[in-house]
XYZ file of C-alpha atoms in Angstrom:
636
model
C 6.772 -38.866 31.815
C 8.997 -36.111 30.629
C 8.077 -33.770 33.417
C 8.845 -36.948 36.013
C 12.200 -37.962 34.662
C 13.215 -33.665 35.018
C 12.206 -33.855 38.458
C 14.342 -36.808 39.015
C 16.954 -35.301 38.012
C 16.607 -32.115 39.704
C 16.707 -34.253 42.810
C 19.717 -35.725 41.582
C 21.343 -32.719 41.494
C 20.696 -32.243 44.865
C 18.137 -29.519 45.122
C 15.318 -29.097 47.115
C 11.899 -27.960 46.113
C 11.528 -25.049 49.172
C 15.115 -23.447 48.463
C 15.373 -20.369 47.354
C 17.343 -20.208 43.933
C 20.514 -19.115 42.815
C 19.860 -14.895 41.936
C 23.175 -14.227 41.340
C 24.372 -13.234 37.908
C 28.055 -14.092 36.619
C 30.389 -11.149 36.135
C 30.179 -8.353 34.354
C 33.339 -9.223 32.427
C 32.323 -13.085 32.108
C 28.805 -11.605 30.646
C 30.539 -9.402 28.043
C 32.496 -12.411 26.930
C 29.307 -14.724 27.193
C 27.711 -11.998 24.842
C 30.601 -12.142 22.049
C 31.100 -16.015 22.016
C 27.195 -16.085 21.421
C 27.059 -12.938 18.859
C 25.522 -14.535 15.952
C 23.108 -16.261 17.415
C 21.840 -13.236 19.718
C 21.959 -11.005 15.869
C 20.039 -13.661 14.492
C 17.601 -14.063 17.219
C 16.602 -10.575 17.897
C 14.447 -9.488 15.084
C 12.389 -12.903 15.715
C 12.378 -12.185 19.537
C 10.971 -8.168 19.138
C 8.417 -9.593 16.151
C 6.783 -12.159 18.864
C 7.217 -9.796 21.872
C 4.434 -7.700 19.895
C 2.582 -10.835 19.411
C 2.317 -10.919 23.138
C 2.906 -7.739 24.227
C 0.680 -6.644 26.893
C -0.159 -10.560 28.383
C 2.197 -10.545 31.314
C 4.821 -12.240 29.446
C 8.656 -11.699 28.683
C 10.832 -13.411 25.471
C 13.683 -14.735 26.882
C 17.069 -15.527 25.047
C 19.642 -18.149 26.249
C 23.353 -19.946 24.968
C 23.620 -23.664 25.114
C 23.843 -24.025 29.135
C 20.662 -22.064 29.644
C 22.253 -18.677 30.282
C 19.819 -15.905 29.520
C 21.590 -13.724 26.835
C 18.698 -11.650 26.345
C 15.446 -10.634 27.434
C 12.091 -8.303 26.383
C 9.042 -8.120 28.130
C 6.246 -6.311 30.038
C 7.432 -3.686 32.454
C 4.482 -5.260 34.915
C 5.945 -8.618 34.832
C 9.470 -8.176 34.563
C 8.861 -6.803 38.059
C 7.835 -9.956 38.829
C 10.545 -11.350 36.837
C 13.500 -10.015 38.881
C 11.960 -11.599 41.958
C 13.378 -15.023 40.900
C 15.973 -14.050 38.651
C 14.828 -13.952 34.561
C 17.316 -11.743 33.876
C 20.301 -11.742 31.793
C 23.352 -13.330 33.056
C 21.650 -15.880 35.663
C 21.566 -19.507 34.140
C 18.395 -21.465 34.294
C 19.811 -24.445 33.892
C 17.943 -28.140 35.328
C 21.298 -28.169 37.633
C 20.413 -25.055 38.802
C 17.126 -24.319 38.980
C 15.519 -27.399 38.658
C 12.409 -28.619 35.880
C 11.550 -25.561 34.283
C 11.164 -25.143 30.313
C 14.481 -23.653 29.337
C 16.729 -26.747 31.045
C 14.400 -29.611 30.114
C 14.008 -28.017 26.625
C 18.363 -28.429 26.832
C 18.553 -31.858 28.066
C 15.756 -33.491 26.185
C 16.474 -31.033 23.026
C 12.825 -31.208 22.545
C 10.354 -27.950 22.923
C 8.850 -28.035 26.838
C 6.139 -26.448 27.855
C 6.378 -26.135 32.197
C 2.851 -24.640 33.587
C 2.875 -23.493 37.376
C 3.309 -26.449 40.002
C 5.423 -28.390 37.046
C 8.420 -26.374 38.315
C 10.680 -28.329 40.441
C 11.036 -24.930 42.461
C 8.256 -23.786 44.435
C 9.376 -20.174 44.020
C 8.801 -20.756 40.714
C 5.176 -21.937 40.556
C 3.743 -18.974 39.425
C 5.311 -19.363 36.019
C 4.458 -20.693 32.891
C 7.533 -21.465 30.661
C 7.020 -22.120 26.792
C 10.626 -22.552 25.376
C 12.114 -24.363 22.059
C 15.903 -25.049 21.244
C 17.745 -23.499 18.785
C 20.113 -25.531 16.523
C 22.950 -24.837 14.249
C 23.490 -25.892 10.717
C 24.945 -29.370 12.258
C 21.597 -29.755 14.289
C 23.812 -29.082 17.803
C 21.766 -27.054 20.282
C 22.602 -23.441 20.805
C 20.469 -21.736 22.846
C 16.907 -21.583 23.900
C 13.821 -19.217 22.349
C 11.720 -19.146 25.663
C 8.753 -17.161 26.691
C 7.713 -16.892 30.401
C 4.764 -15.573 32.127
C 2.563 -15.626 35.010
C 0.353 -19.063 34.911
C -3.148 -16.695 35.315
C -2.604 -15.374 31.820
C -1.185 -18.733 29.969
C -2.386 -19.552 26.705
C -2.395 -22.571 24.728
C -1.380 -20.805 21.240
C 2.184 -19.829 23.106
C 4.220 -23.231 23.178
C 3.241 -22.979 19.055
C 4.652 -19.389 18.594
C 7.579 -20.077 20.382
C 8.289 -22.855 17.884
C 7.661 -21.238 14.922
C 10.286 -18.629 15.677
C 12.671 -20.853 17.041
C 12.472 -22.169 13.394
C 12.623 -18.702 11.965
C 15.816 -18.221 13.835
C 17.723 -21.873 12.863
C 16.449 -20.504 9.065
C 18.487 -17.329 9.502
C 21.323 -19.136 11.082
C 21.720 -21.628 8.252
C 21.281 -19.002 5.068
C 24.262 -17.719 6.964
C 26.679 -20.344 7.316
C 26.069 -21.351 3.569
C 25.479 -17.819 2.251
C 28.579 -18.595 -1.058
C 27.061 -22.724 -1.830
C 24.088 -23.539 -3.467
C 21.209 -23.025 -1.632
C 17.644 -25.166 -2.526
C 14.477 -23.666 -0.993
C 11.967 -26.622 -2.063
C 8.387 -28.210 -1.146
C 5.648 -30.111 -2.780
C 3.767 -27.048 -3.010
C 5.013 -23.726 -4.566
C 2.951 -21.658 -2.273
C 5.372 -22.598 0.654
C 8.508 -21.909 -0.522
C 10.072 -18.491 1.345
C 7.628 -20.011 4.399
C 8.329 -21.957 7.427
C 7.537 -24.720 5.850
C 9.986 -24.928 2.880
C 13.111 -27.296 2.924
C 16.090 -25.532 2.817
C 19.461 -27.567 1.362
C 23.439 -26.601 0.692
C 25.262 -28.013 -2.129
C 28.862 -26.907 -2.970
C 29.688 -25.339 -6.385
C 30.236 -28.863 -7.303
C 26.817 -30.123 -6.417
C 27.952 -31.986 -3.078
C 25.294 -31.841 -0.157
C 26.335 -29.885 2.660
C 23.875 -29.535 4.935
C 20.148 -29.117 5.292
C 17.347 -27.875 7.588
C 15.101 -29.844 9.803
C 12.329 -29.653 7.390
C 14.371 -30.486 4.337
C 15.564 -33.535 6.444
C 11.894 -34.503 7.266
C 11.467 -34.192 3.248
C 13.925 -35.866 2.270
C 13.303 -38.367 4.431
C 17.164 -38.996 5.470
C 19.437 -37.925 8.561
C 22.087 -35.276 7.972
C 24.510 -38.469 8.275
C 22.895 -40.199 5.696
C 22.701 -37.163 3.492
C 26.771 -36.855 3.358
C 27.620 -39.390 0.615
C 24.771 -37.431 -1.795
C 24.894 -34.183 -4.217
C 22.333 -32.229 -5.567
C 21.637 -34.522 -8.735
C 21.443 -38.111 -6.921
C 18.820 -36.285 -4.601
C 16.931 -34.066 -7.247
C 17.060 -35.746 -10.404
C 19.084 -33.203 -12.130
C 22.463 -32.703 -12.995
C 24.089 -29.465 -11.513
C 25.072 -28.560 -15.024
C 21.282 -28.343 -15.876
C 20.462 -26.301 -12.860
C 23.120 -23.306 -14.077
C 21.546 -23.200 -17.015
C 18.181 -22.870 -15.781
C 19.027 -19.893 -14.187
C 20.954 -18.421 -16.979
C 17.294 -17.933 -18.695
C 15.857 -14.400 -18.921
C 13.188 -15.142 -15.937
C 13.855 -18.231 -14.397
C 10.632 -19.935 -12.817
C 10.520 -22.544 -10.105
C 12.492 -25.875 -10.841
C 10.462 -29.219 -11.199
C 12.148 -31.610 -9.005
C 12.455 -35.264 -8.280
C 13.379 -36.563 -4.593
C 14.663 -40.543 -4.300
C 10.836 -41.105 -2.831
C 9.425 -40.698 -6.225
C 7.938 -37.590 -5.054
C 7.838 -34.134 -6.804
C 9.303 -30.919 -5.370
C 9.203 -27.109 -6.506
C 12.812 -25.519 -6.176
C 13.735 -22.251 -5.992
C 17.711 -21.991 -5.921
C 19.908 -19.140 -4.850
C 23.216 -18.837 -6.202
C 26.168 -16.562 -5.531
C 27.162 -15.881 -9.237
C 29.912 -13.231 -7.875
C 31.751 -15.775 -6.080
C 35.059 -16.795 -8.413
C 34.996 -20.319 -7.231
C 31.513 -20.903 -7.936
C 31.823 -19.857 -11.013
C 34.668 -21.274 -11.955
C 33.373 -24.636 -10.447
C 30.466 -24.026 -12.787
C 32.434 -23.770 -15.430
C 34.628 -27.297 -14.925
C 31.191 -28.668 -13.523
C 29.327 -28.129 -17.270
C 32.825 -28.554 -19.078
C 32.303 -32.427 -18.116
C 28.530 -32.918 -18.308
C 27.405 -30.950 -21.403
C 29.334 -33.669 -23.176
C 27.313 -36.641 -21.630
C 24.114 -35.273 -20.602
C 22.225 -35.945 -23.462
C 23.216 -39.485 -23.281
C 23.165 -39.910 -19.801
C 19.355 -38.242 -19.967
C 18.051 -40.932 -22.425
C 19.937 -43.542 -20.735
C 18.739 -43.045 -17.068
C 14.846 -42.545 -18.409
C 15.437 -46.116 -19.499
C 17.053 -47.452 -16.189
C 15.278 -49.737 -13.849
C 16.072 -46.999 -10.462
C 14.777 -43.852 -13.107
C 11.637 -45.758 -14.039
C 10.888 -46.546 -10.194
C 11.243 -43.403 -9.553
C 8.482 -42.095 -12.018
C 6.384 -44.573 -11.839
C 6.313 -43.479 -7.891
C 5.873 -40.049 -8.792
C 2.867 -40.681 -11.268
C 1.398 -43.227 -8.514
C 1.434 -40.177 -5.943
C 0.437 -37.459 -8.397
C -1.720 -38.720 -10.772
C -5.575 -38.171 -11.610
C -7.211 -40.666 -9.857
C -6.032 -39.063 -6.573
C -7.752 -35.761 -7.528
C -11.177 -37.837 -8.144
C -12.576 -37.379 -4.476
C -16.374 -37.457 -4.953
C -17.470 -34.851 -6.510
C -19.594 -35.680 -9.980
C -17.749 -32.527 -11.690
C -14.737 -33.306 -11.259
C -15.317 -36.963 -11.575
C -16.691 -36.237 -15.563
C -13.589 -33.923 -15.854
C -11.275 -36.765 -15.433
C -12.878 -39.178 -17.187
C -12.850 -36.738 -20.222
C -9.406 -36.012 -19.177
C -8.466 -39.705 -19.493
C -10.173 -40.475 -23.035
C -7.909 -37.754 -24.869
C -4.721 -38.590 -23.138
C -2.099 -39.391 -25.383
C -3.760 -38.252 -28.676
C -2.007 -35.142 -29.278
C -4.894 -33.072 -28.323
C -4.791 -29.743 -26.662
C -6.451 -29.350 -23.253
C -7.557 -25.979 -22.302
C -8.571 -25.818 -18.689
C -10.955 -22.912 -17.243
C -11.683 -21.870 -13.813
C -10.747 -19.337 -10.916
C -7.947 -18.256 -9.082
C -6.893 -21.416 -6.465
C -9.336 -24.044 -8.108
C -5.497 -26.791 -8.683
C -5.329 -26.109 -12.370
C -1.647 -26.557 -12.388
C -2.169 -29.227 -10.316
C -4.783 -31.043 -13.186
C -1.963 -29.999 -15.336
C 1.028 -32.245 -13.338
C -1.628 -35.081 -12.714
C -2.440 -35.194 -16.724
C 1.363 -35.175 -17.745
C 1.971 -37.866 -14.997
C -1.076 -40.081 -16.512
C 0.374 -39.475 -20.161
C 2.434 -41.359 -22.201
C 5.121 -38.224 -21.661
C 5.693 -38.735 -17.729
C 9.000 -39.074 -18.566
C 9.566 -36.271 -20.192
C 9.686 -32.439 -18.460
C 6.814 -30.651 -17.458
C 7.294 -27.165 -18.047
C 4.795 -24.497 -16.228
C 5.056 -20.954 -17.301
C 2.250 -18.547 -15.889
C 1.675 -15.792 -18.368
C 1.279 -13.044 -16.448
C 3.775 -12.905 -13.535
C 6.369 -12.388 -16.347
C 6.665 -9.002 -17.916
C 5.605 -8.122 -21.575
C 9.133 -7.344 -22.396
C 10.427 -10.433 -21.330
C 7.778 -13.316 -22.282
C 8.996 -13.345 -25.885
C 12.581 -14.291 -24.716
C 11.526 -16.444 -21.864
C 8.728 -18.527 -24.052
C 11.027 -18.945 -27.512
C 14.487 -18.675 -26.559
C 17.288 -16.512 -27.364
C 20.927 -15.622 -29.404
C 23.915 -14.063 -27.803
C 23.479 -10.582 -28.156
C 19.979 -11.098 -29.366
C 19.332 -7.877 -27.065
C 20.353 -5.419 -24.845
C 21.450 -7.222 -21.322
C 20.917 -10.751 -22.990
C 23.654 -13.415 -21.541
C 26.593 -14.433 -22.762
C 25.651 -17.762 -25.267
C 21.728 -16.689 -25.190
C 19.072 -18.836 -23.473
C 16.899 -22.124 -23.817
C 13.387 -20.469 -23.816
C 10.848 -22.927 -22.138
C 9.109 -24.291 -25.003
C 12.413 -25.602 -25.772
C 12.763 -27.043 -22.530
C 9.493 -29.011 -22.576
C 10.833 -30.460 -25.659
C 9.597 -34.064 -25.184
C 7.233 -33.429 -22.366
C 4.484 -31.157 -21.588
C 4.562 -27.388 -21.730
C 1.477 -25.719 -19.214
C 0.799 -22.367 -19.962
C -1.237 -20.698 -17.235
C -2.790 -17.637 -17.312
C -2.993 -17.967 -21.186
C -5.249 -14.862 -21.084
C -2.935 -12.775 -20.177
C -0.506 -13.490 -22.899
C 0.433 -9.904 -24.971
C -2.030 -10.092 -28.077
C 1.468 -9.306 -30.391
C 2.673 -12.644 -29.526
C -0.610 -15.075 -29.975
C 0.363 -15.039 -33.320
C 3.885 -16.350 -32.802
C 2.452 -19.187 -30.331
C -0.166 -20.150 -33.194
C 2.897 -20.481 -35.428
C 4.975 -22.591 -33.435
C 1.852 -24.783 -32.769
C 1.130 -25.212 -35.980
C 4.455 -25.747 -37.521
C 6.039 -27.241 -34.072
C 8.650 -25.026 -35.023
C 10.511 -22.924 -32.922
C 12.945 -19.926 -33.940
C 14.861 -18.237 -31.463
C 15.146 -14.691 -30.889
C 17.858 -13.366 -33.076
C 18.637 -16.441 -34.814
C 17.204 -17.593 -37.980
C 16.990 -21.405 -37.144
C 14.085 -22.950 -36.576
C 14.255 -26.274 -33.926
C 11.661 -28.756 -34.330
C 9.585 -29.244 -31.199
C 7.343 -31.956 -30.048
C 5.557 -31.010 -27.026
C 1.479 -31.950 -25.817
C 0.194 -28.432 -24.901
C -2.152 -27.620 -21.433
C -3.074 -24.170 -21.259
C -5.472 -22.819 -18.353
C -7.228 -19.468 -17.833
C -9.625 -17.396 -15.012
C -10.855 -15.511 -17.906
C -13.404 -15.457 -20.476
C -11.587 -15.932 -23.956
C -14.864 -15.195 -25.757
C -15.509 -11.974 -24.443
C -11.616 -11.697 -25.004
C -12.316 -12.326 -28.579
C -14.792 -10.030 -29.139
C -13.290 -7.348 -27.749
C -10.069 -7.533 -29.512
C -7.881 -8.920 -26.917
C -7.350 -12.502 -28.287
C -7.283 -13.970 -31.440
C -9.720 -16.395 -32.310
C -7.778 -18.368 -34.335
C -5.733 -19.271 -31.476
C -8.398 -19.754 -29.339
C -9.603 -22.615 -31.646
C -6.157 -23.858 -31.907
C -5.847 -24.527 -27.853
C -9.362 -25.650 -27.004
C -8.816 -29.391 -28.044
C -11.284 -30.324 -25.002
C -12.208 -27.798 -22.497
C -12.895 -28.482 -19.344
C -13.336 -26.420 -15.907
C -12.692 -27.126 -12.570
C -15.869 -25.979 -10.461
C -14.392 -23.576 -7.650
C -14.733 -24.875 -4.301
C -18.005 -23.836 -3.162
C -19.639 -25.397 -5.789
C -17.807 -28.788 -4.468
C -19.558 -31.762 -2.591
C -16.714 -32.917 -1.741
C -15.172 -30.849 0.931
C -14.847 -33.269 3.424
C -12.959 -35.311 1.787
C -10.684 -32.636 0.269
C -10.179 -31.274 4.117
C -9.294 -34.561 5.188
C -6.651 -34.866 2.202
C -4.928 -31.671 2.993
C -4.866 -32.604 6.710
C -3.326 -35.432 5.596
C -0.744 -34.167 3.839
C 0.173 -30.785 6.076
C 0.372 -32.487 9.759
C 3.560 -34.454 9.310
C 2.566 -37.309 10.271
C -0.234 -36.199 13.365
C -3.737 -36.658 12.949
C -6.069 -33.779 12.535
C -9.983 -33.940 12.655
C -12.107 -30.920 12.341
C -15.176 -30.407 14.340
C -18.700 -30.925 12.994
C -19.423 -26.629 13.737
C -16.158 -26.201 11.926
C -16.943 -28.283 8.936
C -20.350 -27.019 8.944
C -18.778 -23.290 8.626
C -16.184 -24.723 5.924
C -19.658 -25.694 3.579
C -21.257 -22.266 4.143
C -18.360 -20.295 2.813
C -17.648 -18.711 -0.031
C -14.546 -19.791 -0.528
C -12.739 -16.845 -2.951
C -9.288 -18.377 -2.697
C -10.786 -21.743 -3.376
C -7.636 -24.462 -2.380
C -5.366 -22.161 -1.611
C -7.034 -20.447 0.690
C -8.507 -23.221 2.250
C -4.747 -24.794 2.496
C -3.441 -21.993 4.049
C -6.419 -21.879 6.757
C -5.688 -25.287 7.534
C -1.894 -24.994 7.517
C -2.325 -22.175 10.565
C -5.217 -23.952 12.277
C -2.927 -27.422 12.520
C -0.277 -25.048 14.444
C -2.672 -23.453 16.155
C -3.899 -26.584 17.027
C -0.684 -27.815 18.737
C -1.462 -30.838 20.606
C -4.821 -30.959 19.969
C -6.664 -33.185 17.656
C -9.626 -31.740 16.633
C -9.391 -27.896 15.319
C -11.775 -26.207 16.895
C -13.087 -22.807 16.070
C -10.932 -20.895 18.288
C -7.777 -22.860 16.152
C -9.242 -20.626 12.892
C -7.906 -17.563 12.036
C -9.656 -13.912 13.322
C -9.971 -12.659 9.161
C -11.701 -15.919 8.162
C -13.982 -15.702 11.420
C -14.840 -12.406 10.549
C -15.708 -13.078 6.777
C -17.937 -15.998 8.262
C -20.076 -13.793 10.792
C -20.354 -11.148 8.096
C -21.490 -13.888 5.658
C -24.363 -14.942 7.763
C -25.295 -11.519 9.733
C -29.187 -11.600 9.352
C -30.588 -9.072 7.197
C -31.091 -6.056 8.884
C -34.816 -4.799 9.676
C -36.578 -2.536 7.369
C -36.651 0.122 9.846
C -32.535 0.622 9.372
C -33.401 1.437 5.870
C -30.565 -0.471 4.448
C -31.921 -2.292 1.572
C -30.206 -4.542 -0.774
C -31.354 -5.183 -4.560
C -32.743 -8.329 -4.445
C -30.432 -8.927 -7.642
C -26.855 -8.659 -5.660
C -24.309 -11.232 -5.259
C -23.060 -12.402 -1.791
C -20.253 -9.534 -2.085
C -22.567 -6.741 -3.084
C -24.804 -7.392 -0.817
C -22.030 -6.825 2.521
C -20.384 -4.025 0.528
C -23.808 -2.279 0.420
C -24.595 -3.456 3.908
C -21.337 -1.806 5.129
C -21.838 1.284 3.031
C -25.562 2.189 4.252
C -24.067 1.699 7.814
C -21.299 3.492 7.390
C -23.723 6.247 6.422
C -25.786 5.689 9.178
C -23.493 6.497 11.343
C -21.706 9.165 10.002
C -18.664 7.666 8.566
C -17.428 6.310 11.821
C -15.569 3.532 11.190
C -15.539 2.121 14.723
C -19.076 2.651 15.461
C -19.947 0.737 11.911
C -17.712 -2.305 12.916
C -19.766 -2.465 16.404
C -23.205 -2.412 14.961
C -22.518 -4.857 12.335
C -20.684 -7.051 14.644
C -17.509 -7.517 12.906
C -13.740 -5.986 13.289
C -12.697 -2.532 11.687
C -10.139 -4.228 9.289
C -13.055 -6.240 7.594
C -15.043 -2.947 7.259
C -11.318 -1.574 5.825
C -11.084 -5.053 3.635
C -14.593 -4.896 1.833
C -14.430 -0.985 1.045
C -13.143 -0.190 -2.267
C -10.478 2.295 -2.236
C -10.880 6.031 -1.926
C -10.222 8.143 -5.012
């Protein structure tokens, strides 16, 4: 339909389908000026354009960079095909406008300010049939079109993963752009999950010093679920749940983690704010900003947890986030939550085990949503991504002048801030053994002392803590106390890592679900049968991510396929299930060896075999040089 209306308009515009086109560039003088009107963009765009250029280097392919009327700014490709190229005028300074050229990907992707994707006889042109055209608009801050992220090649070599690239940096480039405009406001980096934040898929909002909305990205305006017109009249509190007051002081803490935020859907957000402290007016706006809220925060806090818009909104965001929704079918995690469920509200420490990626901070959210605290904060601190000589100031707290570099009128430390709620300490392992002591006090006299002060603040907080490690070996070696150890493990529970799940399809059509905005995503039967077979040692996270890259992979397909999978998981797959080798190799493998013993020992008798050779080792075993690279340990 798209394609149809184009060519109705390139007749329109009086063209005919056997002319030759329009070769001629504008001036030299009229380029240079064309070149400084469009200088930010083509700074901004560059880096992107040379990182997917060697993405496709080699293909018969060129990147091609254009301003708002389709006028190629800039170009990179293949010496072979910008041969080619010349021939019909892909070069900077010749438009490629519908008016002037016709349908072809840059000019529809202008008028219809959607990404186009022109393959061979699509051209309006027949000089141009040879082509394929995968290009994307680029907007500003305001969402206006700017210019146009294209790349073009000869239709023998077109690919289907192209049109997807091209989009991707497109949105790279509109990223750059609007950290520009706003680089002195308050900029939000948010999504539901923490993982994507500093990704293509995080939100990305503008408030002023004062907490008014300026702008936002097109995935923060799919997130928030408003248009940028819409969005005017808000600020950063009537949209996140927190005043702007609150959100200086969070990042006036020693190591400020990821905010806990509240859209008006009811649904949660991670935050990660940047702020340009050395601006005057910000911080004198922060200043007169706090100077009228410290006085009426508390008040407002309590009253606003009691108001009929504040309790719809949590009672949304414990519907979406709560445990039932992580009870998909399989018996383990089934008995978890209805163990879960029987201690909730009874002032009984949970301590949750299990490895790396298994969703213990997301058990964590789900139990604090299902509690009688959901009202309250949740506070997450993860043990051992903050240094030793900073967890004792970030946990408890601290005095101006409590220590060298401390801020001026100290710090809330996060126990403090879960005051009310729930505090989830991850990683609990990993927690310096000279401060287990100090934790055990606090949770034994709910107490709290700051450093440098000699006041203790009465806290009332329900404790989750979570670990990959074994405490009891801990214990018996030295490294944590026991006494603590009793003191957290309430109820236990673990989360069975993901292999040991039955419920994978399910939890693949949940995370489909939730990453394809709104498309629907099936995976293949071979795909899914390849899913239950692996091993799985990112658990969720990994599997998220796979799926996240196989969905844009996928592009306007359905069903993800295994050629939508990435080449690393592929290869971990094929080395998984490579058969045995025959006795007369002479690599043997203990009959006692785990999965990952067993193809580090297969790799290392090869490797042997023959000689060292890296290349000739990846051959014979069937599998890429960087896996042999990957599942090495390091050289001493």
């Amino acid at each position: 339909m798209m394609i149809e209306e184009s060519r109705q308009r390139s007749i329109a515009y009086g063209l005919s389908e056997t002319e030759k086109p329009d070769f001629s560039p504008i001036a030299r003088t009229d380029f240079s000026l064309l070149l400084e009107q469009n200088r930010i963009l083509h700074a901004h765009a560059l880096p992107v354009m040379e990182t997917l250029y060697e993405q496709i280097i080699n293909t018969h392919n060129m990147v091609i960079l254009t301003d708002v009327n389709g006028l190629i700014v800039h170009t990179l490709g293949d010496d072979d095909f910008l041969e080619k190229a010349n021939r019909v005028a892909l070069k900077p300074g010749v438009i490629w406008s519908e008016a002037s050229k016709g349908t072809n990907a840059i000019g529809t992707a202008i008028v219809e300010n959607q990404p186009v994707q022109i393959h061979a006889n699509e051209h309006y042109l027949q000089a141009n049939h040879f082509l394929t055209c995968s290009a994307a608009p680029i907007s500003d801050h305001q969402g206006n079109v700017i210019g146009v992220l294209d790349v073009t090649g000869d239709q023998s070599s077109f690919h289907k993963h192209t049109m997807a690239l091209v989009r991707m940096s497109a949105q790279m480039i509109e990223n750059h752009l609007f950290s520009t405009a706003f680089q002195h406001s308050i900029t939000l980096h948010f999504n539901t999950r923490p993982e994507f934040i500093g990704t293509l898929m995080e939100g990305i909002a503008s408030f002023s010093p004062s907490g008014s909305f300026l702008s936002a990205n097109k995935t923060g305006l799919f997130q928030l679920g408003l248009s940028l017109s819409a969005l005017q009249s808000h600020t950063f509190s009537s949209l996140f749940g927190l005043p702007i007051s609150a959100l200086f002081d969070h990042y006036r803490t020693a190591m400020p983690g990821l905010l806990n935020l509240c859209m008006p859907s009811g649904v949660r957000v991670y935050g990660r704010a940047e702020l340009n402290s050395a601006n005057s007016i910000f911080q004198q706006s922060a200043e007169l900003v706090r100077h009228n809220d410290d006085g009426a925060r508390d008040g407002a806090r309590s009253s606003n947890l009691g108001s009929p818009s504040a309790h719809a909104t949590n009672q949304n965001a414990r519907r979406l986030s709560g445990l039932r929704y992580l009870n998909t079918g399989d018996p383990q995690v089934a008995a978890l939550i209805d163990k879960v469920n029987k201690v909730l509200g009874r002032d009984i420490p949970i301590l949750v085990m299990g490895e790396t990626g298994t969703g213990k901070e997301l058990l964590a959210q789900a139990i604090h949503n299902d509690s009688p605290r959901a009202n309250g904060p949740f506070v997450a601190v993860n043990c051992a991504s903050i240094p030793e000589t900073l967890i004792e100031s970030e946990l408890f707290g601290y005095e101006d002048g409590a220590f060298t570099g401390a801020r001026k009128k100290g710090a809330v430390g996060k126990i403090l801030q879960g005051n009310g709620g729930t505090l989830f300490l991850d990683e609990i392992g990993d927690m310096p053994f000279s401060l287990q002591a100090r934790l055990l006090r606090v949770l034994q006299e709910r107490m709290v002392t700051p450093l440098g002060s000699t006041k203790s603040i009465p806290v009332n907080i329900e404790l989750i803590c979570a670990t990959n490690r074994n405490l009891r070996d801990m214990i018996a070696k030295g490294e944590f106390r026991e006494d603590l150890y009793y003191r957290l493990n309430g109820l236990v529970v673990r989360l069975p890592p993901l292999r040991e799940r039955t419920d994978i399809e399910t939890v693949v059509e949940k995370i489909l679900l939730a990453e394809s905005s709104g498309k629907t995503y099936t995976v293949s039967p071979e795909i899914m049968q390849l899913f239950k077979q692996h091993n799985w040692p990112g658990n969720f996270r990994q599997l998220t991510n796979l799926l996240r890259t196989a969905i844009v992979m996928a592009d306007q397909e359905n069903i993800i396929q295994r050629q939508h999978l990435p080449d690393d998981f592929l290869e971990d797959i094929d080395l998984c299930l490579t058969p045995k080798p025959e006795e007369s190799t002479n690599w043997r493998v203990s009959n006692g060896a785990n999965l990952e013993e067993m193809e580090i020992s297969v790799i290392q008798q090869a490797l042997e075999s023959n000689g060292g050779n890296v290349s000739a080792t990846a051959k014979a075993l069937g599998v890429s040089r960087n896996t042999i690279y990957r599942k090495l340990p390091p050289q001493k």
